[in-house]
Amino acid sequence: MSMMAVAEETEMEPVVEKKSPGKALWLLAPGVIWMSLFLVLPMLMMVYVSFWTQTTFTIEPTLTLKSWITFFTSDTYLGALWTTVRIWLIVLVATVLVGYPAALFVGLFVKNKALQTVLLVLCVIPFWTSFLIRVLAWRPMLGKEGAINMILMNLGITDAPIEVLLFSELSVIIGMTQIYCVFMVGPIAFMLGRIDTSIIEAAQDLGAGFWRIFRTIILPLSMPGVVVGAIFVSVMVLGEFATSAALSGRKVNLLGNIIVTQVGSLKWAFAAVAGVVLTILMGAVVAALLRVVDLRKEL
Amino acid sequence: MSTVLQLKSITKTYGDMRALSGIDLALPGDAYISLLGPSGSGKTTLLRVIAGFEQPDGGAILFDGKRIDTVAPHKRGIGFVFQNFALFPHLSVAQNIAYGLENRDVDPVTDRRVVDARVRDIISLVGLSGLEGRAVTQISGGQRQRVALARTLVTEPRMVLLDEPLGALDANLRARMRAELRAIRERCGVTFLHVTGSEAEALAMGDTVLVLESGRIAQSADSDTVYNRPASPAVARFLNCYNLFQGRIEAGAFVGGAGRFALGASAPTRAATPAYAIRYDRVSVRPRDAAIGEDEIRIEANFVASEYSGAAVNSFFALDDGRVFEVESHLSHAAPETYAEQGRYALVWKREDALVYA
């Protein structure tokens, strides 16, 4: 009886082994179909449309480089590209500077796991209000007669209102940093929370002071969190158009704003060119960030 | 031998729990000291207090004659080897070992060549040659243990605290590392304080064995004394080689649940609660009708099971009150006897072999 069972099992085994990879591949099918229909195909379409011929009111499928040449010779478009890159870099640095200490506190100095979760949820609270209300709430705060200027003037720190606070690049940066900071805090706090406290104690025991330990142990071990956070923030900031439209009074034009305007005036080919440029920029940024840390090794 | 570390009535409380209730201790230089205690006895707390990761609630710690209980851990100069090794996962073996030399606040070594030379020396001392460039995630448990030890030793501490250093290793490796730890310590000439929950490990390794019991030092003596003359019933229980009886002393005899045992000539050891202890290997098993000598004590019990461990066999008997009585017979003297299941036997020992606490 038992001999037969053994024989059966050994015969069954190769069959099972052959079948399993094929079966497992079916699990990918829904994702692959969905993504090719609604992501890959539209993107290829966008690349294709960017070479179409654009006239004032119509667009024809005659291939031409005209839209591309216009984009790269126009000061407006190149300026928007440069503004996008500049604001992205500033917001990225600002979110790290504001987010890292917060994450350090939550992930490393708060020992209670429940309290850790509560504090992380606190970071998400800004998202409980709608985007529009949140952005509009900045106006009475930053405006010429807004709260910050009133306080500064009443305290006698400034004589005249600081006009650069609202409808400027600064207000866009302030608003974006506030909104996207949480995407930086989360991944960093997660990585810091995973550092074994005995590792830090070991470094202490070997004679290192706090800043030494921070530079040689804590920072390197939390880098994957910084990179993941940076990818989140970068992808969102590079694609932004709403915050800049609402807080800059249309003075700051990002690539996203260009695309919205072009689509609004039916300039599909231009919009497609800007879209392709933006996508390539995002791809390059993500690829560069992934080179900083080998995420496969760390996570 | 001079005293390296002295603790004076150290106390530590967590909430309502007293982890350490008045530890007094003086550790000599250049010695291997093992600290034995059941889990929850406060041994890890004691180690963490000495290293400075925890602040004691009261008492004083003197290291080399200077008070250190207010000094930050990174300025104490006491090495700590963690149970889980706590190696820096992003650094290689050599970088882990060099960490303390390069990064310490007090007197860091900046000369690359000096660092390299000292790392090389310590690597050969602990037997890690050839693995310098490996990531610490790519080496075995025993090798990680050596890295942890080398990382501490290279900073030349006057004293090294080891928190269950062999706990994470498999049995084979543990036996090998015991001898090696002792050899490495002798070559360095520093004091090792080795915390363990295993009585065999504590007895095998320590020049001095400290037994910690509910936040107090219950005994501090050499292995032989601890094993043969445990200072209290609690120490005897924890050594895991004594049958213990509760009861009281009455007219030259110990009266307990298992009967009346006549006392030998030696005076009882002082203890908080009276107890009677007889070592597993001092008891012999005989048929019920066998005669006993005048100086012998005899009880009856039913055989339950036995456990064969190569050099010895441990037999378990159930006393009439249901408690288990263990007998260890060494097989170098005789072939293992087979006892009948549930059979009733006489368990006999000499009066003088028993330890009496009163």
PDB file of C-alpha atoms in Angstrom, chain B residues 62-282:
ATOM      1  CA  LEU B  62      32.413  52.076  39.773  1.00  0.00           C
ATOM      2  CA  PHE B  63      34.637  51.162  36.847  1.00  0.00           C
ATOM      3  CA  ASP B  64      38.366  51.308  37.513  1.00  0.00           C
ATOM      4  CA  GLY B  65      37.513  53.141  40.725  1.00  0.00           C
ATOM      5  CA  LYS B  66      35.611  55.933  38.931  1.00  0.00           C
ATOM      6  CA  ARG B  67      31.835  56.389  39.072  1.00  0.00           C
ATOM      7  CA  ILE B  68      30.357  55.807  35.634  1.00  0.00           C
ATOM      8  CA  ASP B  69      26.618  55.619  36.229  1.00  0.00           C
ATOM      9  CA  THR B  70      26.163  59.166  34.904  1.00  0.00           C
ATOM     10  CA  VAL B  71      28.557  58.715  31.968  1.00  0.00           C
ATOM     11  CA  ALA B  72      26.995  58.220  28.505  1.00  0.00           C
ATOM     12  CA  PRO B  73      27.339  54.669  27.133  1.00  0.00           C
ATOM     13  CA  HIS B  74      29.693  55.723  24.338  1.00  0.00           C
ATOM     14  CA  LYS B  75      32.182  57.127  26.848  1.00  0.00           C
ATOM     15  CA  ARG B  76      32.278  54.196  29.275  1.00  0.00           C
ATOM     16  CA  GLY B  77      34.817  52.018  27.512  1.00  0.00           C
ATOM     17  CA  ILE B  78      32.909  48.838  28.234  1.00  0.00           C
ATOM     18  CA  GLY B  79      32.364  46.463  25.322  1.00  0.00           C
ATOM     19  CA  PHE B  80      28.986  44.857  24.711  1.00  0.00           C
ATOM     20  CA  VAL B  81      28.334  41.813  22.540  1.00  0.00           C
ATOM     21  CA  PHE B  82      24.661  41.535  21.680  1.00  0.00           C
ATOM     22  CA  GLN B  83      22.687  38.332  21.631  1.00  0.00           C
ATOM     23  CA  ASN B  84      21.573  38.932  18.029  1.00  0.00           C
ATOM     24  CA  PHE B  85      25.112  40.275  17.280  1.00  0.00           C
ATOM     25  CA  ALA B  86      23.685  43.644  16.071  1.00  0.00           C
ATOM     26  CA  LEU B  87      26.151  43.859  13.186  1.00  0.00           C
ATOM     27  CA  PHE B  88      25.855  46.861  10.864  1.00  0.00           C
ATOM     28  CA  PRO B  89      24.070  45.296   7.894  1.00  0.00           C
ATOM     29  CA  HIS B  90      25.341  47.782   5.313  1.00  0.00           C
ATOM     30  CA  LEU B  91      29.029  47.342   6.159  1.00  0.00           C
ATOM     31  CA  SER B  92      31.471  44.557   5.307  1.00  0.00           C
ATOM     32  CA  VAL B  93      33.197  42.359   7.886  1.00  0.00           C
ATOM     33  CA  ALA B  94      36.296  44.573   7.979  1.00  0.00           C
ATOM     34  CA  GLN B  95      34.233  47.793   8.053  1.00  0.00           C
ATOM     35  CA  ASN B  96      32.161  46.442  10.934  1.00  0.00           C
ATOM     36  CA  ILE B  97      35.293  45.656  12.894  1.00  0.00           C
ATOM     37  CA  ALA B  98      36.912  49.015  12.101  1.00  0.00           C
ATOM     38  CA  TYR B  99      33.775  50.960  13.099  1.00  0.00           C
ATOM     39  CA  GLY B 100      34.675  51.605  16.714  1.00  0.00           C
ATOM     40  CA  LEU B 101      38.254  52.643  15.975  1.00  0.00           C
ATOM     41  CA  GLU B 102      37.227  55.145  13.320  1.00  0.00           C
ATOM     42  CA  ASN B 103      34.041  56.550  14.794  1.00  0.00           C
ATOM     43  CA  ARG B 104      34.512  56.731  18.522  1.00  0.00           C
ATOM     44  CA  ASP B 105      34.277  60.170  20.151  1.00  0.00           C
ATOM     45  CA  VAL B 106      37.182  59.611  22.480  1.00  0.00           C
ATOM     46  CA  ASP B 107      40.531  59.271  20.738  1.00  0.00           C
ATOM     47  CA  PRO B 108      39.456  58.030  17.271  1.00  0.00           C
ATOM     48  CA  VAL B 109      42.105  56.446  15.058  1.00  0.00           C
ATOM     49  CA  THR B 110      42.390  58.535  11.894  1.00  0.00           C
ATOM     50  CA  ASP B 111      45.437  56.871  10.364  1.00  0.00           C
ATOM     51  CA  ARG B 112      44.126  54.416   7.779  1.00  0.00           C
ATOM     52  CA  ARG B 113      47.197  52.189   8.124  1.00  0.00           C
ATOM     53  CA  VAL B 114      46.852  51.885  11.896  1.00  0.00           C
ATOM     54  CA  VAL B 115      43.180  50.971  11.536  1.00  0.00           C
ATOM     55  CA  ASP B 116      43.966  48.393   8.861  1.00  0.00           C
ATOM     56  CA  ALA B 117      46.764  46.846  10.900  1.00  0.00           C
ATOM     57  CA  ARG B 118      44.656  46.526  14.043  1.00  0.00           C
ATOM     58  CA  VAL B 119      41.696  45.143  12.123  1.00  0.00           C
ATOM     59  CA  ARG B 120      44.002  42.597  10.496  1.00  0.00           C
ATOM     60  CA  ASP B 121      45.412  41.535  13.871  1.00  0.00           C
ATOM     61  CA  ILE B 122      42.013  41.066  15.470  1.00  0.00           C
ATOM     62  CA  ILE B 123      40.666  39.222  12.414  1.00  0.00           C
ATOM     63  CA  SER B 124      43.408  36.653  12.718  1.00  0.00           C
ATOM     64  CA  LEU B 125      42.897  36.484  16.499  1.00  0.00           C
ATOM     65  CA  VAL B 126      39.243  35.492  16.146  1.00  0.00           C
ATOM     66  CA  GLY B 127      39.901  33.350  13.071  1.00  0.00           C
ATOM     67  CA  LEU B 128      38.099  35.280  10.333  1.00  0.00           C
ATOM     68  CA  SER B 129      40.975  35.591   7.850  1.00  0.00           C
ATOM     69  CA  GLY B 130      39.819  35.603   4.249  1.00  0.00           C
ATOM     70  CA  LEU B 131      36.369  36.997   4.998  1.00  0.00           C
ATOM     71  CA  GLU B 132      37.355  40.684   5.363  1.00  0.00           C
ATOM     72  CA  GLY B 133      35.466  41.884   2.308  1.00  0.00           C
ATOM     73  CA  ARG B 134      32.315  39.808   2.767  1.00  0.00           C
ATOM     74  CA  ALA B 135      28.986  41.397   3.601  1.00  0.00           C
ATOM     75  CA  VAL B 136      27.876  40.408   7.090  1.00  0.00           C
ATOM     76  CA  THR B 137      24.701  38.960   5.586  1.00  0.00           C
ATOM     77  CA  GLN B 138      26.783  36.471   3.616  1.00  0.00           C
ATOM     78  CA  ILE B 139      28.518  34.714   6.507  1.00  0.00           C
ATOM     79  CA  SER B 140      27.394  31.979   8.882  1.00  0.00           C
ATOM     80  CA  GLY B 141      26.108  32.395  12.424  1.00  0.00           C
ATOM     81  CA  GLY B 142      29.387  31.400  14.035  1.00  0.00           C
ATOM     82  CA  GLN B 143      31.295  33.826  11.812  1.00  0.00           C
ATOM     83  CA  ARG B 144      28.868  36.629  12.688  1.00  0.00           C
ATOM     84  CA  GLN B 145      29.498  35.855  16.351  1.00  0.00           C
ATOM     85  CA  ARG B 146      33.219  36.282  15.753  1.00  0.00           C
ATOM     86  CA  VAL B 147      32.689  39.571  13.916  1.00  0.00           C
ATOM     87  CA  ALA B 148      30.627  40.870  16.834  1.00  0.00           C
ATOM     88  CA  LEU B 149      33.351  39.860  19.258  1.00  0.00           C
ATOM     89  CA  ALA B 150      36.182  41.235  17.100  1.00  0.00           C
ATOM     90  CA  ARG B 151      34.328  44.524  16.626  1.00  0.00           C
ATOM     91  CA  THR B 152      34.251  44.944  20.394  1.00  0.00           C
ATOM     92  CA  LEU B 153      37.733  43.612  21.162  1.00  0.00           C
ATOM     93  CA  VAL B 154      39.488  45.812  18.607  1.00  0.00           C
ATOM     94  CA  THR B 155      38.568  48.899  20.653  1.00  0.00           C
ATOM     95  CA  GLU B 156      40.498  47.352  23.568  1.00  0.00           C
ATOM     96  CA  PRO B 157      37.854  47.659  26.293  1.00  0.00           C
ATOM     97  CA  ARG B 158      38.873  46.838  29.865  1.00  0.00           C
ATOM     98  CA  MET B 159      35.782  44.694  30.133  1.00  0.00           C
ATOM     99  CA  VAL B 160      33.422  42.928  27.732  1.00  0.00           C
ATOM    100  CA  LEU B 161      29.786  42.157  28.467  1.00  0.00           C
ATOM    101  CA  LEU B 162      28.309  39.257  26.495  1.00  0.00           C
ATOM    102  CA  ASP B 163      24.524  38.895  26.442  1.00  0.00           C
ATOM    103  CA  GLU B 164      23.755  35.210  25.797  1.00  0.00           C
ATOM    104  CA  PRO B 165      26.418  35.240  23.080  1.00  0.00           C
ATOM    105  CA  LEU B 166      25.938  31.590  22.146  1.00  0.00           C
ATOM    106  CA  GLY B 167      22.145  31.628  22.256  1.00  0.00           C
ATOM    107  CA  ALA B 168      21.728  32.159  18.531  1.00  0.00           C
ATOM    108  CA  LEU B 169      24.090  29.329  17.528  1.00  0.00           C
ATOM    109  CA  ASP B 170      23.285  25.673  16.994  1.00  0.00           C
ATOM    110  CA  ALA B 171      24.377  23.139  19.625  1.00  0.00           C
ATOM    111  CA  ASN B 172      27.483  21.927  17.796  1.00  0.00           C
ATOM    112  CA  LEU B 173      28.834  25.389  17.217  1.00  0.00           C
ATOM    113  CA  ARG B 174      27.959  26.446  20.740  1.00  0.00           C
ATOM    114  CA  ALA B 175      30.257  23.796  22.207  1.00  0.00           C
ATOM    115  CA  ARG B 176      33.121  24.862  19.921  1.00  0.00           C
ATOM    116  CA  MET B 177      32.650  28.576  20.589  1.00  0.00           C
ATOM    117  CA  ARG B 178      32.755  27.968  24.366  1.00  0.00           C
ATOM    118  CA  ALA B 179      36.355  26.851  24.242  1.00  0.00           C
ATOM    119  CA  GLU B 180      37.178  29.521  21.703  1.00  0.00           C
ATOM    120  CA  LEU B 181      35.678  32.366  23.746  1.00  0.00           C
ATOM    121  CA  ARG B 182      37.763  31.309  26.723  1.00  0.00           C
ATOM    122  CA  ALA B 183      40.903  31.119  24.606  1.00  0.00           C
ATOM    123  CA  ILE B 184      40.296  34.526  23.011  1.00  0.00           C
ATOM    124  CA  ARG B 185      39.711  36.068  26.427  1.00  0.00           C
ATOM    125  CA  GLU B 186      42.941  34.644  27.767  1.00  0.00           C
ATOM    126  CA  ARG B 187      44.876  36.097  24.838  1.00  0.00           C
ATOM    127  CA  CYS B 188      43.344  39.567  25.398  1.00  0.00           C
ATOM    128  CA  GLY B 189      43.579  39.550  29.179  1.00  0.00           C
ATOM    129  CA  VAL B 190      40.321  41.455  29.734  1.00  0.00           C
ATOM    130  CA  THR B 191      37.383  40.573  31.941  1.00  0.00           C
ATOM    131  CA  PHE B 192      34.441  38.872  30.249  1.00  0.00           C
ATOM    132  CA  LEU B 193      31.032  38.965  31.889  1.00  0.00           C
ATOM    133  CA  HIS B 194      29.031  36.303  30.107  1.00  0.00           C
ATOM    134  CA  VAL B 195      25.281  36.184  30.690  1.00  0.00           C
ATOM    135  CA  THR B 196      23.543  32.896  30.044  1.00  0.00           C
ATOM    136  CA  GLY B 197      20.421  30.997  30.912  1.00  0.00           C
ATOM    137  CA  SER B 198      22.134  27.642  30.486  1.00  0.00           C
ATOM    138  CA  GLU B 199      23.593  26.150  33.666  1.00  0.00           C
ATOM    139  CA  ALA B 200      25.943  23.908  31.702  1.00  0.00           C
ATOM    140  CA  GLU B 201      27.349  26.895  29.826  1.00  0.00           C
ATOM    141  CA  ALA B 202      27.744  28.954  33.008  1.00  0.00           C
ATOM    142  CA  LEU B 203      29.548  26.156  34.863  1.00  0.00           C
ATOM    143  CA  ALA B 204      31.771  25.265  31.923  1.00  0.00           C
ATOM    144  CA  MET B 205      32.910  28.795  31.161  1.00  0.00           C
ATOM    145  CA  GLY B 206      33.108  30.834  34.307  1.00  0.00           C
ATOM    146  CA  ASP B 207      36.140  31.163  36.552  1.00  0.00           C
ATOM    147  CA  THR B 208      33.507  32.646  38.798  1.00  0.00           C
ATOM    148  CA  VAL B 209      29.814  31.885  38.483  1.00  0.00           C
ATOM    149  CA  LEU B 210      27.272  34.451  39.620  1.00  0.00           C
ATOM    150  CA  VAL B 211      23.727  33.229  40.073  1.00  0.00           C
ATOM    151  CA  LEU B 212      21.056  35.891  39.725  1.00  0.00           C
ATOM    152  CA  GLU B 213      17.676  35.167  41.202  1.00  0.00           C
ATOM    153  CA  SER B 214      14.723  37.600  41.203  1.00  0.00           C
ATOM    154  CA  GLY B 215      16.888  40.694  40.989  1.00  0.00           C
ATOM    155  CA  ARG B 216      19.501  39.618  43.534  1.00  0.00           C
ATOM    156  CA  ILE B 217      22.845  37.848  43.440  1.00  0.00           C
ATOM    157  CA  ALA B 218      21.952  34.527  45.053  1.00  0.00           C
ATOM    158  CA  GLN B 219      25.456  33.071  44.887  1.00  0.00           C
ATOM    159  CA  SER B 220      28.894  34.055  43.713  1.00  0.00           C
ATOM    160  CA  ALA B 221      31.472  31.252  43.715  1.00  0.00           C
ATOM    161  CA  ASP B 222      33.531  28.980  41.497  1.00  0.00           C
ATOM    162  CA  SER B 223      31.740  26.380  39.370  1.00  0.00           C
ATOM    163  CA  ASP B 224      32.487  23.477  41.697  1.00  0.00           C
ATOM    164  CA  THR B 225      31.051  25.222  44.752  1.00  0.00           C
ATOM    165  CA  VAL B 226      27.954  26.405  42.903  1.00  0.00           C
ATOM    166  CA  TYR B 227      27.301  22.917  41.596  1.00  0.00           C
ATOM    167  CA  ASN B 228      27.991  20.983  44.776  1.00  0.00           C
ATOM    168  CA  ARG B 229      26.906  23.498  47.389  1.00  0.00           C
ATOM    169  CA  PRO B 230      24.212  25.778  45.944  1.00  0.00           C
ATOM    170  CA  ALA B 231      23.630  28.629  48.380  1.00  0.00           C
ATOM    171  CA  SER B 232      19.839  28.423  48.365  1.00  0.00           C
ATOM    172  CA  PRO B 233      17.014  26.120  47.259  1.00  0.00           C
ATOM    173  CA  ALA B 234      16.345  28.529  44.370  1.00  0.00           C
ATOM    174  CA  VAL B 235      19.900  28.137  43.077  1.00  0.00           C
ATOM    175  CA  ALA B 236      19.646  24.365  43.483  1.00  0.00           C
ATOM    176  CA  ARG B 237      16.382  24.306  41.520  1.00  0.00           C
ATOM    177  CA  PHE B 238      17.856  26.406  38.779  1.00  0.00           C
ATOM    178  CA  LEU B 239      20.922  24.172  38.393  1.00  0.00           C
ATOM    179  CA  ASN B 240      18.518  21.520  37.170  1.00  0.00           C
ATOM    180  CA  CYS B 241      20.291  18.621  38.864  1.00  0.00           C
ATOM    181  CA  TYR B 242      18.658  18.453  42.302  1.00  0.00           C
ATOM    182  CA  ASN B 243      15.440  16.861  43.528  1.00  0.00           C
ATOM    183  CA  LEU B 244      13.943  19.303  45.997  1.00  0.00           C
ATOM    184  CA  PHE B 245      11.528  18.686  48.849  1.00  0.00           C
ATOM    185  CA  GLN B 246       9.629  21.279  50.856  1.00  0.00           C
ATOM    186  CA  GLY B 247       9.059  20.706  54.542  1.00  0.00           C
ATOM    187  CA  ARG B 248      10.451  21.503  57.989  1.00  0.00           C
ATOM    188  CA  ILE B 249      13.115  20.301  60.388  1.00  0.00           C
ATOM    189  CA  GLU B 250      11.919  18.325  63.385  1.00  0.00           C
ATOM    190  CA  ALA B 251      14.070  16.533  65.940  1.00  0.00           C
ATOM    191  CA  GLY B 252      17.057  15.724  63.746  1.00  0.00           C
ATOM    192  CA  ALA B 253      15.010  14.908  60.674  1.00  0.00           C
ATOM    193  CA  PHE B 254      13.518  16.677  57.689  1.00  0.00           C
ATOM    194  CA  VAL B 255       9.771  16.124  57.480  1.00  0.00           C
ATOM    195  CA  GLY B 256       8.131  16.718  54.113  1.00  0.00           C
ATOM    196  CA  GLY B 257       5.445  15.381  51.808  1.00  0.00           C
ATOM    197  CA  ALA B 258       7.587  12.419  50.762  1.00  0.00           C
ATOM    198  CA  GLY B 259       8.343  11.231  54.297  1.00  0.00           C
ATOM    199  CA  ARG B 260      10.816  11.679  57.112  1.00  0.00           C
ATOM    200  CA  PHE B 261      14.505  11.947  56.176  1.00  0.00           C
ATOM    201  CA  ALA B 262      17.071  11.587  58.956  1.00  0.00           C
ATOM    202  CA  LEU B 263      19.733  14.340  58.782  1.00  0.00           C
ATOM    203  CA  GLY B 264      23.460  13.801  58.431  1.00  0.00           C
ATOM    204  CA  ALA B 265      26.183  15.257  60.599  1.00  0.00           C
ATOM    205  CA  SER B 266      26.717  18.509  58.676  1.00  0.00           C
ATOM    206  CA  ALA B 267      24.748  21.558  59.770  1.00  0.00           C
ATOM    207  CA  PRO B 268      21.939  22.806  57.484  1.00  0.00           C
ATOM    208  CA  THR B 269      22.629  25.787  55.203  1.00  0.00           C
ATOM    209  CA  ARG B 270      20.759  28.945  56.146  1.00  0.00           C
ATOM    210  CA  ALA B 271      17.942  29.845  53.768  1.00  0.00           C
ATOM    211  CA  ALA B 272      14.637  31.724  53.710  1.00  0.00           C
ATOM    212  CA  THR B 273      12.541  28.565  53.376  1.00  0.00           C
ATOM    213  CA  PRO B 274      13.483  25.070  54.581  1.00  0.00           C
ATOM    214  CA  ALA B 275      14.215  22.607  51.793  1.00  0.00           C
ATOM    215  CA  TYR B 276      15.890  19.265  51.237  1.00  0.00           C
ATOM    216  CA  ALA B 277      17.903  18.683  48.069  1.00  0.00           C
ATOM    217  CA  ILE B 278      19.428  15.493  46.701  1.00  0.00           C
ATOM    218  CA  ARG B 279      21.388  15.480  43.457  1.00  0.00           C
ATOM    219  CA  TYR B 280      20.063  13.323  40.599  1.00  0.00           C
ATOM    220  CA  ASP B 281      23.270  11.314  40.333  1.00  0.00           C
ATOM    221  CA  ARG B 282      23.525  10.570  44.071  1.00  0.00           C
TER     222      ARG B 282
END
